[in-house]
Amino acid sequence: MQKCNPLYKSIGTRIKEIRLKRNISQEKFAEKINVSNGTHVSNIERGCSGISVPKLREICKALDINADYLLFGTSPNDVETALHYYLKQLTNEQSSHLMEIIKAYIKSCGIDEI
């Protein structure tokens, strides 16, 4: 039986959590990160296989997640709130309109634009 590393396991658990949240199968995820098959993904998720920095980068891109979350378990940028959910649903045009509304509101509050 393969011995799994606790540090790799915590990273693998977070990878699996986000992969499932994104509704991506292990096989599809394996394709996205250029590994041989879903079994390799399973080994990563269980902490039985570590990942290199280049592979970490591929995983972050494939899951659209910050490496801080995968490595450390916390990242304020990765907290998916209801607002985050709705913003992801907007088209580019809708996002542009929303940005104009926000800028007008910021200006009305007396806050300088960046």
PDB file of C-alpha atoms in Angstrom, residues 1-112:
ATOM      1  CA  MET A   1       0.000   0.000   0.000  1.00  0.00           C
ATOM      2  CA  GLN A   2       1.219   3.469  -0.898  1.00  0.00           C
ATOM      3  CA  LYS A   3       2.054   5.759   2.020  1.00  0.00           C
ATOM      4  CA  CYS A   4       0.527   9.230   1.705  1.00  0.00           C
ATOM      5  CA  ASN A   5       2.090  12.468   2.930  1.00  0.00           C
ATOM      6  CA  PRO A   6      -0.082  14.595   5.310  1.00  0.00           C
ATOM      7  CA  LEU A   7       1.014  17.857   3.650  1.00  0.00           C
ATOM      8  CA  TYR A   8       0.254  16.491   0.190  1.00  0.00           C
ATOM      9  CA  LYS A   9      -3.058  15.184   1.541  1.00  0.00           C
ATOM     10  CA  SER A  10      -4.217  18.627   2.705  1.00  0.00           C
ATOM     11  CA  ILE A  11      -3.334  20.129  -0.678  1.00  0.00           C
ATOM     12  CA  GLY A  12      -4.989  17.197  -2.463  1.00  0.00           C
ATOM     13  CA  THR A  13      -8.140  17.577  -0.384  1.00  0.00           C
ATOM     14  CA  ARG A  14      -8.434  21.225  -1.438  1.00  0.00           C
ATOM     15  CA  ILE A  15      -7.803  20.305  -5.081  1.00  0.00           C
ATOM     16  CA  LYS A  16     -10.574  17.708  -4.917  1.00  0.00           C
ATOM     17  CA  GLU A  17     -12.942  20.129  -3.166  1.00  0.00           C
ATOM     18  CA  ILE A  18     -12.538  22.769  -5.880  1.00  0.00           C
ATOM     19  CA  ARG A  19     -12.570  20.195  -8.706  1.00  0.00           C
ATOM     20  CA  LEU A  20     -15.906  18.856  -7.467  1.00  0.00           C
ATOM     21  CA  LYS A  21     -17.241  22.373  -6.946  1.00  0.00           C
ATOM     22  CA  ARG A  22     -16.367  23.078 -10.599  1.00  0.00           C
ATOM     23  CA  ASN A  23     -18.074  19.789 -11.588  1.00  0.00           C
ATOM     24  CA  ILE A  24     -14.964  18.402 -13.327  1.00  0.00           C
ATOM     25  CA  SER A  25     -14.381  14.641 -13.448  1.00  0.00           C
ATOM     26  CA  GLN A  26     -10.981  13.208 -12.564  1.00  0.00           C
ATOM     27  CA  GLU A  27     -10.486  12.142 -16.191  1.00  0.00           C
ATOM     28  CA  LYS A  28     -11.329  15.590 -17.574  1.00  0.00           C
ATOM     29  CA  PHE A  29      -9.130  17.204 -14.925  1.00  0.00           C
ATOM     30  CA  ALA A  30      -6.271  14.856 -15.871  1.00  0.00           C
ATOM     31  CA  GLU A  31      -6.560  16.100 -19.462  1.00  0.00           C
ATOM     32  CA  LYS A  32      -6.587  19.743 -18.342  1.00  0.00           C
ATOM     33  CA  ILE A  33      -3.430  19.369 -16.252  1.00  0.00           C
ATOM     34  CA  ASN A  34      -1.633  17.023 -18.652  1.00  0.00           C
ATOM     35  CA  VAL A  35      -1.333  13.944 -16.471  1.00  0.00           C
ATOM     36  CA  SER A  36      -1.778  10.404 -17.711  1.00  0.00           C
ATOM     37  CA  ASN A  37      -5.202   9.574 -16.240  1.00  0.00           C
ATOM     38  CA  GLY A  38      -7.742   9.951 -13.451  1.00  0.00           C
ATOM     39  CA  THR A  39      -5.787   7.514 -11.278  1.00  0.00           C
ATOM     40  CA  HIS A  40      -2.907  10.001 -11.135  1.00  0.00           C
ATOM     41  CA  VAL A  41      -5.388  12.710 -10.119  1.00  0.00           C
ATOM     42  CA  SER A  42      -6.731  10.382  -7.428  1.00  0.00           C
ATOM     43  CA  ASN A  43      -3.190   9.877  -6.089  1.00  0.00           C
ATOM     44  CA  ILE A  44      -2.676  13.661  -5.955  1.00  0.00           C
ATOM     45  CA  GLU A  45      -6.008  14.196  -4.201  1.00  0.00           C
ATOM     46  CA  ARG A  46      -5.283  11.474  -1.625  1.00  0.00           C
ATOM     47  CA  GLY A  47      -1.813  12.903  -0.951  1.00  0.00           C
ATOM     48  CA  CYS A  48       0.010   9.873  -2.312  1.00  0.00           C
ATOM     49  CA  SER A  49       1.651  11.912  -5.105  1.00  0.00           C
ATOM     50  CA  GLY A  50       3.191  15.329  -4.711  1.00  0.00           C
ATOM     51  CA  ILE A  51       3.087  18.003  -7.386  1.00  0.00           C
ATOM     52  CA  SER A  52       5.811  20.131  -8.902  1.00  0.00           C
ATOM     53  CA  VAL A  53       5.609  23.919  -9.117  1.00  0.00           C
ATOM     54  CA  PRO A  54       4.830  23.778 -12.865  1.00  0.00           C
ATOM     55  CA  LYS A  55       2.051  21.229 -12.156  1.00  0.00           C
ATOM     56  CA  LEU A  56       0.718  23.443  -9.339  1.00  0.00           C
ATOM     57  CA  ARG A  57       0.510  26.268 -11.850  1.00  0.00           C
ATOM     58  CA  GLU A  58      -1.434  24.084 -14.312  1.00  0.00           C
ATOM     59  CA  ILE A  59      -3.801  22.983 -11.543  1.00  0.00           C
ATOM     60  CA  CYS A  60      -4.442  26.591 -10.505  1.00  0.00           C
ATOM     61  CA  LYS A  61      -5.228  27.554 -14.101  1.00  0.00           C
ATOM     62  CA  ALA A  62      -7.459  24.525 -14.659  1.00  0.00           C
ATOM     63  CA  LEU A  63      -9.442  25.200 -11.467  1.00  0.00           C
ATOM     64  CA  ASP A  64      -9.325  29.005 -11.740  1.00  0.00           C
ATOM     65  CA  ILE A  65      -8.010  29.199  -8.172  1.00  0.00           C
ATOM     66  CA  ASN A  66      -5.200  30.984  -6.362  1.00  0.00           C
ATOM     67  CA  ALA A  67      -2.195  28.883  -5.311  1.00  0.00           C
ATOM     68  CA  ASP A  68      -2.422  30.383  -1.807  1.00  0.00           C
ATOM     69  CA  TYR A  69      -5.667  28.544  -1.239  1.00  0.00           C
ATOM     70  CA  LEU A  70      -4.297  25.213  -2.439  1.00  0.00           C
ATOM     71  CA  LEU A  71      -1.061  25.537  -0.470  1.00  0.00           C
ATOM     72  CA  PHE A  72      -2.257  27.187   2.735  1.00  0.00           C
ATOM     73  CA  GLY A  73      -6.009  26.707   2.800  1.00  0.00           C
ATOM     74  CA  THR A  74      -6.838  30.392   3.072  1.00  0.00           C
ATOM     75  CA  SER A  75      -7.031  33.213   0.605  1.00  0.00           C
ATOM     76  CA  PRO A  76      -9.437  36.112   0.903  1.00  0.00           C
ATOM     77  CA  ASN A  77      -9.586  36.352  -2.895  1.00  0.00           C
ATOM     78  CA  ASP A  78     -10.929  32.820  -3.215  1.00  0.00           C
ATOM     79  CA  VAL A  79     -13.899  33.067  -0.904  1.00  0.00           C
ATOM     80  CA  GLU A  80     -16.899  32.512  -3.119  1.00  0.00           C
ATOM     81  CA  THR A  81     -19.653  34.777  -1.882  1.00  0.00           C
ATOM     82  CA  ALA A  82     -23.065  35.305  -3.405  1.00  0.00           C
ATOM     83  CA  LEU A  83     -21.687  38.482  -5.034  1.00  0.00           C
ATOM     84  CA  HIS A  84     -18.825  36.511  -6.571  1.00  0.00           C
ATOM     85  CA  TYR A  85     -21.325  33.976  -7.924  1.00  0.00           C
ATOM     86  CA  TYR A  86     -23.425  36.687  -9.571  1.00  0.00           C
ATOM     87  CA  LEU A  87     -20.439  38.548 -11.007  1.00  0.00           C
ATOM     88  CA  LYS A  88     -19.247  35.380 -12.736  1.00  0.00           C
ATOM     89  CA  GLN A  89     -22.629  35.136 -14.495  1.00  0.00           C
ATOM     90  CA  LEU A  90     -22.348  38.556 -16.170  1.00  0.00           C
ATOM     91  CA  THR A  91     -21.416  39.063 -19.800  1.00  0.00           C
ATOM     92  CA  ASN A  92     -18.584  41.467 -20.651  1.00  0.00           C
ATOM     93  CA  GLU A  93     -21.125  44.136 -21.582  1.00  0.00           C
ATOM     94  CA  GLN A  94     -23.027  43.671 -18.326  1.00  0.00           C
ATOM     95  CA  SER A  95     -19.751  43.846 -16.379  1.00  0.00           C
ATOM     96  CA  SER A  96     -18.893  47.131 -18.100  1.00  0.00           C
ATOM     97  CA  HIS A  97     -22.286  48.598 -17.206  1.00  0.00           C
ATOM     98  CA  LEU A  98     -21.925  47.444 -13.612  1.00  0.00           C
ATOM     99  CA  MET A  99     -18.472  49.041 -13.405  1.00  0.00           C
ATOM    100  CA  GLU A 100     -19.924  52.365 -14.573  1.00  0.00           C
ATOM    101  CA  ILE A 101     -22.637  52.138 -11.906  1.00  0.00           C
ATOM    102  CA  ILE A 102     -20.043  51.365  -9.238  1.00  0.00           C
ATOM    103  CA  LYS A 103     -17.834  54.264 -10.368  1.00  0.00           C
ATOM    104  CA  ALA A 104     -20.812  56.644 -10.184  1.00  0.00           C
ATOM    105  CA  TYR A 105     -21.645  55.377  -6.695  1.00  0.00           C
ATOM    106  CA  ILE A 106     -18.015  55.695  -5.552  1.00  0.00           C
ATOM    107  CA  LYS A 107     -17.915  59.267  -6.866  1.00  0.00           C
ATOM    108  CA  SER A 108     -21.194  60.124  -5.067  1.00  0.00           C
ATOM    109  CA  CYS A 109     -19.600  58.857  -1.820  1.00  0.00           C
ATOM    110  CA  GLY A 110     -16.675  61.225  -2.280  1.00  0.00           C
ATOM    111  CA  ILE A 111     -14.167  58.441  -2.803  1.00  0.00           C
ATOM    112  CA  ASP A 112     -11.431  58.979  -5.371  1.00  0.00           C
TER     113      ASP A 112
END
